[in-house]
PDB file of C-alpha atoms in Angstrom:
ATOM      1  CA  MET A 291      25.757  50.560  28.837  1.00 74.00           C
ATOM      2  CA  ARG A 292      22.150  51.759  26.210  1.00 79.00           C
ATOM      3  CA  GLU A 293      25.805  53.258  24.238  1.00 80.00           C
ATOM      4  CA  ILE A 294      28.237  50.079  24.259  1.00 81.00           C
ATOM      5  CA  LEU A 295      25.632  47.595  23.219  1.00 78.00           C
ATOM      6  CA  ALA A 296      24.222  49.509  20.332  1.00 79.00           C
ATOM      7  CA  TYR A 297      27.510  49.979  19.286  1.00 80.00           C
ATOM      8  CA  TYR A 298      27.908  46.581  19.626  1.00 77.00           C
ATOM      9  CA  HIS A 299      24.875  45.529  17.886  1.00 76.00           C
ATOM     10  CA  GLU A 300      26.926  47.717  14.650  1.00 76.00           C
ATOM     11  CA  THR A 301      30.025  46.247  14.720  1.00 76.00           C
ATOM     12  CA  ARG A 302      31.533  42.303  14.368  1.00 73.00           C
ATOM     13  CA  GLU A 303      34.204  41.277  16.695  1.00 71.00           C
ATOM     14  CA  GLU A 304      35.345  37.818  14.503  1.00 73.00           C
ATOM     15  CA  LEU A 305      35.318  39.977  11.561  1.00 73.00           C
ATOM     16  CA  ARG A 306      38.280  42.775  13.652  1.00 81.00           C
ATOM     17  CA  LEU A 307      39.444  39.592  14.620  1.00 85.00           C
ATOM     18  CA  GLN A 308      40.685  38.725  11.233  1.00 84.00           C
ATOM     19  CA  SER A 309      41.671  41.165   9.479  1.00 84.00           C
ATOM     20  CA  GLY A 310      44.691  44.036  10.443  1.00 90.00           C
ATOM     21  CA  TRP A 311      46.264  43.994  13.844  1.00 92.00           C
ATOM     22  CA  GLY A 312      43.283  42.719  14.786  1.00 94.00           C
ATOM     23  CA  ALA A 313      44.639  38.840  14.105  1.00 96.00           C
ATOM     24  CA  LEU A 314      47.590  39.789  15.724  1.00 97.00           C
ATOM     25  CA  GLU A 315      45.852  40.312  19.023  1.00 97.00           C
ATOM     26  CA  LEU A 316      44.361  36.942  17.965  1.00 96.00           C
ATOM     27  CA  ALA A 317      47.137  34.799  17.647  1.00 97.00           C
ATOM     28  CA  ARG A 318      49.030  36.790  20.880  1.00 98.00           C
ATOM     29  CA  THR A 319      45.360  35.771  23.051  1.00 98.00           C
ATOM     30  CA  LYS A 320      45.916  32.498  22.544  1.00 98.00           C
ATOM     31  CA  GLU A 321      48.693  31.827  22.775  1.00 98.00           C
ATOM     32  CA  LEU A 322      49.177  33.235  26.262  1.00 98.00           C
ATOM     33  CA  ILE A 323      46.214  31.459  26.873  1.00 98.00           C
ATOM     34  CA  VAL A 324      47.898  28.263  26.610  1.00 97.00           C
ATOM     35  CA  ARG A 325      50.558  29.452  28.976  1.00 97.00           C
ATOM     36  CA  HIS A 326      48.471  28.610  31.811  1.00 97.00           C
ATOM     37  CA  LEU A 327      44.989  26.391  30.856  1.00 96.00           C
ATOM     38  CA  PRO A 328      44.430  24.179  32.695  1.00 95.00           C
ATOM     39  CA  ALA A 329      44.208  20.758  30.402  1.00 95.00           C
ATOM     40  CA  ALA A 330      41.404  19.106  29.268  1.00 95.00           C
ATOM     41  CA  PRO A 331      38.818  18.612  29.257  1.00 94.00           C
ATOM     42  CA  ALA A 332      37.957  21.064  31.908  1.00 97.00           C
ATOM     43  CA  MET A 333      35.116  23.503  32.421  1.00 98.00           C
ATOM     44  CA  VAL A 334      35.693  27.091  30.730  1.00 98.00           C
ATOM     45  CA  LEU A 335      33.338  30.254  30.988  1.00 98.00           C
ATOM     46  CA  ASP A 336      34.284  32.966  28.997  1.00 98.00           C
ATOM     47  CA  VAL A 337      32.448  35.599  30.032  1.00 98.00           C
ATOM     48  CA  GLY A 338      31.732  38.912  27.562  1.00 96.00           C
ATOM     49  CA  GLY A 339      32.688  36.043  24.730  1.00 94.00           C
ATOM     50  CA  ALA A 340      30.902  37.753  21.510  1.00 92.00           C
ATOM     51  CA  GLY A 341      30.004  35.485  18.639  1.00 93.00           C
ATOM     52  CA  GLY A 342      32.465  32.981  20.359  1.00 95.00           C
ATOM     53  CA  VAL A 343      35.776  33.145  18.846  1.00 95.00           C
ATOM     54  CA  TYR A 344      37.986  31.748  21.794  1.00 97.00           C
ATOM     55  CA  SER A 345      34.887  29.716  23.007  1.00 97.00           C
ATOM     56  CA  GLU A 346      34.872  27.708  20.061  1.00 97.00           C
ATOM     57  CA  TRP A 347      38.355  27.955  18.977  1.00 97.00           C
ATOM     58  CA  LEU A 348      38.486  26.052  23.326  1.00 98.00           C
ATOM     59  CA  GLY A 349      35.985  23.836  22.800  1.00 98.00           C
ATOM     60  CA  SER A 350      38.007  22.127  19.410  1.00 97.00           C
ATOM     61  CA  LEU A 351      40.932  21.671  21.065  1.00 97.00           C
ATOM     62  CA  GLY A 352      38.166  19.625  23.806  1.00 97.00           C
ATOM     63  CA  TYR A 353      37.536  22.275  27.072  1.00 98.00           C
ATOM     64  CA  GLU A 354      33.616  22.732  27.968  1.00 98.00           C
ATOM     65  CA  THR A 355      33.249  26.254  27.161  1.00 98.00           C
ATOM     66  CA  HIS A 356      30.119  28.196  27.711  1.00 98.00           C
ATOM     67  CA  LEU A 357      29.385  31.651  27.587  1.00 98.00           C
ATOM     68  CA  VAL A 358      28.110  34.635  28.610  1.00 97.00           C
ATOM     69  CA  ASP A 359      27.507  37.975  27.024  1.00 95.00           C
ATOM     70  CA  PRO A 360      25.253  41.610  27.277  1.00 93.00           C
ATOM     71  CA  VAL A 361      24.491  41.601  23.887  1.00 92.00           C
ATOM     72  CA  PRO A 362      21.854  39.485  21.750  1.00 92.00           C
ATOM     73  CA  ARG A 363      23.423  39.344  18.721  1.00 91.00           C
ATOM     74  CA  HIS A 364      26.124  38.015  19.942  1.00 92.00           C
ATOM     75  CA  ILE A 365      24.380  35.013  22.187  1.00 95.00           C
ATOM     76  CA  GLU A 366      23.021  34.047  18.317  1.00 94.00           C
ATOM     77  CA  GLU A 367      26.289  34.156  17.022  1.00 93.00           C
ATOM     78  CA  ALA A 368      27.621  32.024  19.229  1.00 94.00           C
ATOM     79  CA  LEU A 369      25.067  29.227  19.356  1.00 95.00           C
ATOM     80  CA  ARG A 370      25.929  28.318  15.741  1.00 94.00           C
ATOM     81  CA  CYS A 371      28.968  27.370  16.708  1.00 94.00           C
ATOM     82  CA  LEU A 372      30.048  23.914  16.627  1.00 94.00           C
ATOM     83  CA  HIS A 373      32.366  23.539  20.011  1.00 96.00           C
ATOM     84  CA  LEU A 374      30.162  25.733  22.720  1.00 97.00           C
ATOM     85  CA  ALA A 375      28.138  23.450  25.773  1.00 97.00           C
ATOM     86  CA  SER A 376      25.934  26.648  25.973  1.00 97.00           C
ATOM     87  CA  ALA A 377      25.015  30.845  25.539  1.00 97.00           C
ATOM     88  CA  HIS A 378      22.931  32.563  27.547  1.00 96.00           C
ATOM     89  CA  MET A 379      22.378  36.059  28.266  1.00 96.00           C
ATOM     90  CA  GLY A 380      24.399  37.812  31.039  1.00 96.00           C
ATOM     91  CA  ASP A 381      26.081  40.746  33.273  1.00 96.00           C
ATOM     92  CA  ALA A 382      29.979  39.733  34.238  1.00 97.00           C
ATOM     93  CA  ARG A 383      28.667  40.843  37.835  1.00 97.00           C
ATOM     94  CA  THR A 384      26.068  39.642  38.320  1.00 97.00           C
ATOM     95  CA  LEU A 385      26.943  35.816  36.948  1.00 97.00           C
ATOM     96  CA  ALA A 386      23.499  32.868  36.940  1.00 95.00           C
ATOM     97  CA  HIS A 387      26.213  29.773  37.316  1.00 96.00           C
ATOM     98  CA  ARG A 388      27.037  28.172  40.799  1.00 96.00           C
ATOM     99  CA  ASN A 389      30.121  28.324  43.397  1.00 97.00           C
ATOM    100  CA  GLY A 390      32.956  26.379  42.539  1.00 97.00           C
ATOM    101  CA  ARG A 391      31.889  25.066  38.741  1.00 97.00           C
ATOM    102  CA  PHE A 392      34.744  26.177  36.413  1.00 98.00           C
ATOM    103  CA  ASP A 393      38.193  25.190  35.646  1.00 98.00           C
ATOM    104  CA  CYS A 394      39.142  29.048  34.061  1.00 98.00           C
ATOM    105  CA  VAL A 395      37.869  32.110  33.285  1.00 98.00           C
ATOM    106  CA  LEU A 396      37.835  34.415  30.340  1.00 98.00           C
ATOM    107  CA  LEU A 397      37.201  38.012  31.148  1.00 98.00           C
ATOM    108  CA  LEU A 398      38.488  39.217  27.073  1.00 97.00           C
ATOM    109  CA  GLY A 399      35.935  42.343  27.248  1.00 94.00           C
ATOM    110  CA  PRO A 400      34.516  42.923  30.467  1.00 96.00           C
ATOM    111  CA  LEU A 401      36.898  45.305  32.105  1.00 97.00           C
ATOM    112  CA  TYR A 402      37.225  47.643  28.801  1.00 94.00           C
ATOM    113  CA  HIS A 403      33.300  48.114  29.426  1.00 95.00           C
ATOM    114  CA  LEU A 404      33.363  48.618  33.620  1.00 97.00           C
ATOM    115  CA  THR A 405      33.769  51.556  33.305  1.00 96.00           C
ATOM    116  CA  ALA A 406      33.946  52.051  37.228  1.00 97.00           C
ATOM    117  CA  ARG A 407      36.479  50.699  39.275  1.00 98.00           C
ATOM    118  CA  GLU A 408      34.460  49.587  41.781  1.00 98.00           C
ATOM    119  CA  GLU A 409      32.123  47.557  38.875  1.00 98.00           C
ATOM    120  CA  ARG A 410      35.966  46.066  37.126  1.00 98.00           C
ATOM    121  CA  LEU A 411      35.956  44.332  40.978  1.00 98.00           C
ATOM    122  CA  ALA A 412      32.611  42.854  41.420  1.00 98.00           C
ATOM    123  CA  ALA A 413      33.020  42.276  38.251  1.00 98.00           C
ATOM    124  CA  LEU A 414      36.459  40.080  39.195  1.00 98.00           C
ATOM    125  CA  ARG A 415      35.165  38.860  42.345  1.00 98.00           C
ATOM    126  CA  GLU A 416      32.095  37.301  40.492  1.00 98.00           C
ATOM    127  CA  ALA A 417      34.772  34.959  38.380  1.00 98.00           C
ATOM    128  CA  ALA A 418      36.526  34.211  41.173  1.00 98.00           C
ATOM    129  CA  ARG A 419      33.746  33.212  43.086  1.00 98.00           C
ATOM    130  CA  VAL A 420      32.006  30.783  40.049  1.00 98.00           C
ATOM    131  CA  LEU A 421      36.022  29.638  39.700  1.00 98.00           C
ATOM    132  CA  ARG A 422      37.096  26.385  42.378  1.00 98.00           C
ATOM    133  CA  PRO A 423      40.341  26.774  43.805  1.00 98.00           C
ATOM    134  CA  GLY A 424      43.277  26.477  41.951  1.00 97.00           C
ATOM    135  CA  GLY A 425      41.240  27.688  38.566  1.00 98.00           C
ATOM    136  CA  VAL A 426      42.622  29.721  36.265  1.00 98.00           C
ATOM    137  CA  LEU A 427      41.223  33.574  35.086  1.00 98.00           C
ATOM    138  CA  PHE A 428      42.606  35.378  32.123  1.00 98.00           C
ATOM    139  CA  ALA A 429      41.521  38.997  31.816  1.00 98.00           C
ATOM    140  CA  ALA A 430      42.463  41.834  29.085  1.00 98.00           C
ATOM    141  CA  ALA A 431      41.924  45.576  29.089  1.00 98.00           C
ATOM    142  CA  ILE A 432      42.908  48.349  26.552  1.00 98.00           C
ATOM    143  CA  SER A 433      46.129  50.088  27.650  1.00 98.00           C
ATOM    144  CA  ARG A 434      45.545  53.548  28.168  1.00 98.00           C
ATOM    145  CA  TYR A 435      47.981  55.016  25.751  1.00 98.00           C
ATOM    146  CA  ALA A 436      45.638  52.940  22.997  1.00 97.00           C
ATOM    147  CA  SER A 437      43.677  55.885  21.689  1.00 97.00           C
ATOM    148  CA  LEU A 438      46.138  58.106  21.159  1.00 98.00           C
ATOM    149  CA  LEU A 439      48.555  55.530  18.845  1.00 97.00           C
ATOM    150  CA  ASP A 440      45.721  54.522  16.798  1.00 96.00           C
ATOM    151  CA  GLY A 441      45.356  58.377  16.393  1.00 96.00           C
ATOM    152  CA  LEU A 442      48.839  58.846  15.147  1.00 96.00           C
ATOM    153  CA  MET A 443      48.730  55.194  12.547  1.00 93.00           C
ATOM    154  CA  THR A 444      44.970  56.083  10.731  1.00 93.00           C
ATOM    155  CA  GLY A 445      45.193  60.148  10.907  1.00 95.00           C
ATOM    156  CA  CYS A 446      42.442  60.093  13.210  1.00 96.00           C
ATOM    157  CA  LEU A 447      43.320  62.364  15.002  1.00 96.00           C
ATOM    158  CA  ASP A 448      43.803  65.769  12.515  1.00 97.00           C
ATOM    159  CA  ASP A 449      40.304  65.086  13.634  1.00 97.00           C
ATOM    160  CA  ALA A 450      39.817  67.832  16.417  1.00 97.00           C
ATOM    161  CA  ARG A 451      37.111  65.560  17.806  1.00 97.00           C
ATOM    162  CA  PHE A 452      38.605  62.801  17.930  1.00 97.00           C
ATOM    163  CA  ALA A 453      42.124  64.750  19.316  1.00 98.00           C
ATOM    164  CA  ALA A 454      39.268  65.671  22.106  1.00 98.00           C
ATOM    165  CA  ILE A 455      38.659  62.650  22.333  1.00 98.00           C
ATOM    166  CA  VAL A 456      42.506  61.079  23.062  1.00 98.00           C
ATOM    167  CA  ARG A 457      43.284  63.919  25.479  1.00 98.00           C
ATOM    168  CA  HIS A 458      40.254  62.569  28.005  1.00 97.00           C
ATOM    169  CA  ASP A 459      41.879  59.810  27.192  1.00 97.00           C
ATOM    170  CA  LEU A 460      44.919  60.068  28.673  1.00 98.00           C
ATOM    171  CA  ARG A 461      44.405  62.142  31.770  1.00 97.00           C
ATOM    172  CA  GLU A 462      40.718  59.967  33.119  1.00 97.00           C
ATOM    173  CA  GLY A 463      41.016  56.633  31.793  1.00 97.00           C
ATOM    174  CA  GLN A 464      37.738  56.798  30.264  1.00 98.00           C
ATOM    175  CA  HIS A 465      36.429  56.645  27.015  1.00 97.00           C
ATOM    176  CA  ARG A 466      33.591  58.257  25.819  1.00 96.00           C
ATOM    177  CA  ASN A 467      32.839  59.126  21.876  1.00 95.00           C
ATOM    178  CA  PRO A 468      29.753  62.050  21.274  1.00 94.00           C
ATOM    179  CA  THR A 469      30.308  61.707  17.681  1.00 94.00           C
ATOM    180  CA  GLY A 470      28.550  58.808  16.810  1.00 87.00           C
ATOM    181  CA  ASP A 471      31.434  57.625  14.312  1.00 90.00           C
ATOM    182  CA  ALA A 472      31.595  54.118  15.539  1.00 87.00           C
ATOM    183  CA  HIS A 473      35.476  53.771  13.981  1.00 90.00           C
ATOM    184  CA  TYR A 474      35.889  56.021  17.008  1.00 94.00           C
ATOM    185  CA  PHE A 475      34.596  52.933  19.914  1.00 93.00           C
ATOM    186  CA  THR A 476      32.414  53.422  22.529  1.00 93.00           C
ATOM    187  CA  THR A 477      32.336  54.167  26.226  1.00 95.00           C
ATOM    188  CA  ALA A 478      35.120  52.157  28.242  1.00 96.00           C
ATOM    189  CA  TYR A 479      37.701  52.551  30.660  1.00 98.00           C
ATOM    190  CA  PHE A 480      41.224  52.066  29.231  1.00 98.00           C
ATOM    191  CA  HIS A 481      44.168  50.935  32.152  1.00 98.00           C
ATOM    192  CA  ARG A 482      47.218  51.654  32.790  1.00 96.00           C
ATOM    193  CA  PRO A 483      49.302  48.081  32.725  1.00 92.00           C
ATOM    194  CA  GLY A 484      49.537  48.588  36.303  1.00 94.00           C
ATOM    195  CA  GLU A 485      46.223  49.672  37.532  1.00 97.00           C
ATOM    196  CA  LEU A 486      45.114  45.849  36.129  1.00 97.00           C
ATOM    197  CA  ARG A 487      47.800  44.160  38.507  1.00 97.00           C
ATOM    198  CA  GLU A 488      45.935  45.705  41.870  1.00 98.00           C
ATOM    199  CA  GLU A 489      42.582  45.286  40.807  1.00 98.00           C
ATOM    200  CA  ILE A 490      43.431  41.529  40.263  1.00 98.00           C
ATOM    201  CA  VAL A 491      45.089  41.521  43.534  1.00 98.00           C
ATOM    202  CA  GLU A 492      42.304  43.812  45.200  1.00 98.00           C
ATOM    203  CA  ALA A 493      39.629  40.809  43.946  1.00 98.00           C
ATOM    204  CA  GLY A 494      41.538  38.432  45.772  1.00 98.00           C
ATOM    205  CA  TYR A 495      43.566  36.398  43.055  1.00 98.00           C
ATOM    206  CA  GLU A 496      47.875  35.632  43.180  1.00 98.00           C
ATOM    207  CA  PRO A 497      48.721  36.667  39.476  1.00 97.00           C
ATOM    208  CA  ILE A 498      50.470  34.371  37.570  1.00 98.00           C
ATOM    209  CA  GLU A 499      51.890  36.784  34.307  1.00 98.00           C
ATOM    210  CA  LEU A 500      50.780  40.261  33.077  1.00 98.00           C
ATOM    211  CA  ALA A 501      51.937  41.150  29.084  1.00 98.00           C
ATOM    212  CA  ALA A 502      50.831  43.004  26.582  1.00 98.00           C
ATOM    213  CA  VAL A 503      49.187  41.303  24.068  1.00 98.00           C
ATOM    214  CA  GLU A 504      50.260  43.088  20.662  1.00 98.00           C
ATOM    215  CA  GLY A 505      53.164  44.538  22.107  1.00 98.00           C
ATOM    216  CA  PRO A 506      54.461  47.470  19.491  1.00 97.00           C
ATOM    217  CA  ALA A 507      54.280  45.049  16.399  1.00 98.00           C
ATOM    218  CA  TRP A 508      50.572  46.156  15.777  1.00 97.00           C
ATOM    219  CA  LEU A 509      52.835  49.805  14.721  1.00 96.00           C
ATOM    220  CA  ALA A 510      54.896  48.273  11.956  1.00 95.00           C
ATOM    221  CA  ARG A 511      54.143  50.194   8.334  1.00 90.00           C
ATOM    222  CA  ASP A 512      53.881  47.381   6.283  1.00 93.00           C
ATOM    223  CA  PHE A 513      51.325  45.097   8.703  1.00 96.00           C
ATOM    224  CA  ASP A 514      49.001  44.514   6.400  1.00 95.00           C
ATOM    225  CA  VAL A 515      51.676  43.099   3.800  1.00 96.00           C
ATOM    226  CA  ARG A 516      54.123  41.710   6.505  1.00 96.00           C
ATOM    227  CA  TRP A 517      50.757  39.491   8.056  1.00 96.00           C
ATOM    228  CA  ALA A 518      50.070  38.098   4.113  1.00 96.00           C
ATOM    229  CA  ASP A 519      53.610  36.192   4.441  1.00 96.00           C
ATOM    230  CA  PRO A 520      53.616  33.465   6.886  1.00 95.00           C
ATOM    231  CA  ALA A 521      57.405  33.964   7.818  1.00 93.00           C
ATOM    232  CA  ARG A 522      57.167  37.520   7.996  1.00 96.00           C
ATOM    233  CA  ARG A 523      54.178  36.673  10.004  1.00 96.00           C
ATOM    234  CA  GLU A 524      56.001  34.836  13.036  1.00 97.00           C
ATOM    235  CA  GLY A 525      58.558  38.140  12.907  1.00 97.00           C
ATOM    236  CA  LEU A 526      55.163  40.842  14.300  1.00 97.00           C
ATOM    237  CA  ILE A 527      54.858  37.601  16.117  1.00 97.00           C
ATOM    238  CA  GLU A 528      57.724  36.780  17.688  1.00 98.00           C
ATOM    239  CA  ALA A 529      58.741  41.077  18.255  1.00 97.00           C
ATOM    240  CA  ALA A 530      55.750  40.990  20.049  1.00 98.00           C
ATOM    241  CA  ARG A 531      56.871  38.225  22.131  1.00 98.00           C
ATOM    242  CA  ALA A 532      60.500  39.760  22.902  1.00 98.00           C
ATOM    243  CA  VAL A 533      58.741  42.565  24.481  1.00 98.00           C
ATOM    244  CA  GLU A 534      56.015  41.092  26.434  1.00 98.00           C
ATOM    245  CA  HIS A 535      57.196  41.682  29.906  1.00 98.00           C
ATOM    246  CA  GLU A 536      58.775  45.058  29.165  1.00 97.00           C
ATOM    247  CA  PRO A 537      57.758  47.326  31.842  1.00 96.00           C
ATOM    248  CA  ASP A 538      58.533  50.384  29.361  1.00 95.00           C
ATOM    249  CA  LEU A 539      57.108  49.171  26.556  1.00 97.00           C
ATOM    250  CA  MET A 540      54.122  47.230  27.718  1.00 97.00           C
ATOM    251  CA  GLY A 541      51.946  50.929  27.694  1.00 96.00           C
ATOM    252  CA  VAL A 542      52.110  50.460  23.597  1.00 97.00           C
ATOM    253  CA  SER A 543      50.837  47.028  23.710  1.00 98.00           C
ATOM    254  CA  PRO A 544      46.373  48.380  22.770  1.00 97.00           C
ATOM    255  CA  HIS A 545      45.527  44.877  25.248  1.00 98.00           C
ATOM    256  CA  LEU A 546      47.218  43.562  28.318  1.00 98.00           C
ATOM    257  CA  LEU A 547      46.049  40.619  29.563  1.00 98.00           C
ATOM    258  CA  ALA A 548      46.573  39.018  32.636  1.00 98.00           C
ATOM    259  CA  ALA A 549      46.785  35.324  33.999  1.00 98.00           C
ATOM    260  CA  ALA A 550      46.008  34.891  38.093  1.00 98.00           C
ATOM    261  CA  ARG A 551      44.912  32.209  39.760  1.00 98.00           C
ATOM    262  CA  LYS A 552      41.898  31.315  42.940  1.00 98.00           C
ATOM    263  CA  PRO A 553      43.791  30.824  45.530  1.00 96.00           C
ATOM    264  CA  GLY A 554      43.489  27.345  46.742  1.00 91.00           C
ATOM    265  CA  ALA A 555      44.207  23.654  46.115  1.00 69.00           C
ATOM    266  CA  PRO A 556      45.079  23.559  42.230  1.00 59.00           C
ATOM    267  CA  ALA A 557      42.844  20.735  41.087  1.00 46.00           C
ATOM    268  CA  CYS A 558      39.488  20.275  38.843  1.00 43.00           C
ATOM    269  CA  VAL A 559      37.099  17.883  38.139  1.00 41.00           C
ATOM    270  CA  ARG A 560      36.712  15.508  35.109  1.00 41.00           C
ATOM    271  CA  ARG A 561      33.648  15.538  33.328  1.00 41.00           C
ATOM    272  CA  ASP A 562      33.992  11.898  34.241  1.00 41.00           C
ATOM    273  CA  GLY A 563      34.815  12.505  37.883  1.00 38.00           C
ATOM    274  CA  SER A 564      38.237  11.869  37.694  1.00 38.00           C
ATOM    275  CA  MET A 565      40.624  14.558  39.669  1.00 39.00           C
ATOM    276  CA  THR A 566      43.728  16.294  37.467  1.00 44.00           C
ATOM    277  CA  ARG A 567      45.910  18.549  39.051  1.00 42.00           C
ATOM    278  CA  HIS A 568      47.046  21.617  37.041  1.00 39.00           C
ATOM    279  CA  PRO A 569      49.596  22.450  34.917  1.00 37.00           C
ATOM    280  CA  GLY A 570      53.233  23.374  37.166  1.00 33.00           C
ATOM    281  CA  ALA A 571      50.923  22.650  40.460  1.00 31.00           C
TER     282      ALA A 571
END
């Protein structure tokens, strides 16, 4: 955990999501969330929400957003957001919130860094505890093959140290970086697509969707040029969208996103005390 915290003290997640294929990750994650998000106003808990990129976005759409993160600098950044109701230090495995408080929980990072299956299940079950019956979970994972493909794209595989990291990733799914080079990420678990679904089900959720976030679009040789052109940018997004559920290609995507529902009546209480039904109920 110390290594993970040190990594996030040195890197800026919000900047990563504004450049390169991180911008595709951001756009597609938003697109996938909107498909299953309860109608606003509703309460959202962003667990491991870093500096509040997604919380701020949802808050601007009329949601009451609350953020939890274990990195002090992230909390400082989140508290500067204009549309965030609260931000507190916390651990995905032991949330301080009461049972059934939220209509939606985001786990867009914790499953990366909980490297033991029982820890990931604990975080998923804790999210279910604070969800209302019928509430929606969005959980992200890194693909088992992400470091291999990234190494091919960037040339990092020429570094024997990184090649050794990749071999371990592919064999065990356990990403470790003993080099001290922040470009090689930090301690994490890389999922096979089927594993993410299995963990969601084992934690007691009803699966809604499992999608590849970036798909193969991030591999475009001239990605930055295409992304800078609005028309060609839409082509990249459409390429990701076209094969988002294709089992044979899902692992090519650096990130996977699962949407799932906590069993129970799909209703939520608005802030004025009235009831509303979730879309699709």
